[in-house]
mmCIF file of C-alpha atoms in Angstrom:
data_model
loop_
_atom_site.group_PDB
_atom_site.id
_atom_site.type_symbol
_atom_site.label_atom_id
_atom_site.label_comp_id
_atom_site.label_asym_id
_atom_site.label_seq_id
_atom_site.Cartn_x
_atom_site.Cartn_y
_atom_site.Cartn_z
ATOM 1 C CA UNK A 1 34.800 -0.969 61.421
ATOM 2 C CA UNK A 2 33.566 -4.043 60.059
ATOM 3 C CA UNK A 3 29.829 -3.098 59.207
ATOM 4 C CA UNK A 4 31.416 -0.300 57.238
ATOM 5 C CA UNK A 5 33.101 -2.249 55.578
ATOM 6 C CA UNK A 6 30.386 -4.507 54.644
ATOM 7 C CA UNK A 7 28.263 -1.799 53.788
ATOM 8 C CA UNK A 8 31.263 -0.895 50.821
ATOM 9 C CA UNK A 9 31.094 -4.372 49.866
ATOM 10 C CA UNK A 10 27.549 -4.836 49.216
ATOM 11 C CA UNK A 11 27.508 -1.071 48.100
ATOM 12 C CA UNK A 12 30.427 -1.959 45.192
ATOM 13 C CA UNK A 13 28.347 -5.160 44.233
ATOM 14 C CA UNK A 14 24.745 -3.376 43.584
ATOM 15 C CA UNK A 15 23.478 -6.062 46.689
ATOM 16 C CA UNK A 16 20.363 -4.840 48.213
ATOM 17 C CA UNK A 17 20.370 -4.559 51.769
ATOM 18 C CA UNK A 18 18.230 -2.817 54.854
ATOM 19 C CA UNK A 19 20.135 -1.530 58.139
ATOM 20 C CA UNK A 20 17.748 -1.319 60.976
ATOM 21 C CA UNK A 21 19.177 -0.278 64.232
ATOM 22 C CA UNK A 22 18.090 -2.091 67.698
ATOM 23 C CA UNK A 23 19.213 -1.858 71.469
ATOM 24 C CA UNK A 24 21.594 -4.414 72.567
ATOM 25 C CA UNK A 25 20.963 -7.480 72.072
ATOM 26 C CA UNK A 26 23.117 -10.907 71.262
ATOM 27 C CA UNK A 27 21.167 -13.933 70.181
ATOM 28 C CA UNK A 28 19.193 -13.432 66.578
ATOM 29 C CA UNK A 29 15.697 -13.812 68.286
ATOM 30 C CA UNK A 30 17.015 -11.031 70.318
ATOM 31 C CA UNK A 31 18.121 -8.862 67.392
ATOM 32 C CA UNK A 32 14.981 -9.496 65.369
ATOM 33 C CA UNK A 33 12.067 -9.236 68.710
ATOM 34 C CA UNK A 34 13.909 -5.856 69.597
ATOM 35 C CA UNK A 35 13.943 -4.839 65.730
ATOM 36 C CA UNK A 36 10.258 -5.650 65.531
ATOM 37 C CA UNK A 37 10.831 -8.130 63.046
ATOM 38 C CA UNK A 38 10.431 -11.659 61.957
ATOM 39 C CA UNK A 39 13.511 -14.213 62.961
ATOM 40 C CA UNK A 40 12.900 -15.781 59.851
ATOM 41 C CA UNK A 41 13.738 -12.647 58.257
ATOM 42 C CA UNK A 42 16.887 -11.771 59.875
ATOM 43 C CA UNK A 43 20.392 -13.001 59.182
ATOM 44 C CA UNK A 44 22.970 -13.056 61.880
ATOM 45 C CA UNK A 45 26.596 -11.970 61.444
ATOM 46 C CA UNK A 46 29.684 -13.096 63.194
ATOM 47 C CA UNK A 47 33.933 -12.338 62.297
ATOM 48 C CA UNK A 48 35.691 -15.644 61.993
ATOM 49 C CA UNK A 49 39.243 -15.956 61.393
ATOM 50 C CA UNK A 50 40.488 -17.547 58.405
ATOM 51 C CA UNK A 51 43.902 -17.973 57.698
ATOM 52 C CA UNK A 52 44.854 -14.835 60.224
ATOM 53 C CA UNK A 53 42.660 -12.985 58.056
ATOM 54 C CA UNK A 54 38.853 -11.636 59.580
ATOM 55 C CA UNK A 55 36.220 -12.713 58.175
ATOM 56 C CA UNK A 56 32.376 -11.881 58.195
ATOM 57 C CA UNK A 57 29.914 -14.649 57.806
ATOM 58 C CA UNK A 58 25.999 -14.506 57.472
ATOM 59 C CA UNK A 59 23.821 -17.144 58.781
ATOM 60 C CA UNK A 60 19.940 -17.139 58.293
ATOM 61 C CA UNK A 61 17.538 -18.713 61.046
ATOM 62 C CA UNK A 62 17.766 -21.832 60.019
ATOM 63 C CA UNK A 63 20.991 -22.159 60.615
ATOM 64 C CA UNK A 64 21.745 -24.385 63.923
ATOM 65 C CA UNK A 65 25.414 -23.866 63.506
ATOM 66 C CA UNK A 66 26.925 -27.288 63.533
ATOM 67 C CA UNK A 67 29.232 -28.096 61.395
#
């Protein structure tokens, strides 16, 4: 399970972190209006693949994603 597995990570590297559980939802002003909380304080996540490998990135609100 990949939040699992981020949780370990983050756990291993002393990163401070909140979980907060929401109803389905898939764009981050989604995630963040059914949290009760500010976009601007949310992060997104999405699995990439890299090199056959998964991988987890993070983007803030202010992201647009273009690259």
């Amino acid at each position: 399970m990949p939040a699992q597995k981020l949780k370990d990570f983050l756990d291993r590297h002393n990163i401070k972190y909140v979980t907060i559980s929401h109803s389905l939802a898939y764009t981050a002003q989604e995630i963040a209006a059914s949290a009760h909380i500010a976009g601007k304080e949310l992060a997104k996540t999405v699995m990439v693949k890299i090199n056959d490998k998964m991988a987890m990135a993070g983007f803030a609100r202010f992201s647009q994603g273009k690259f």
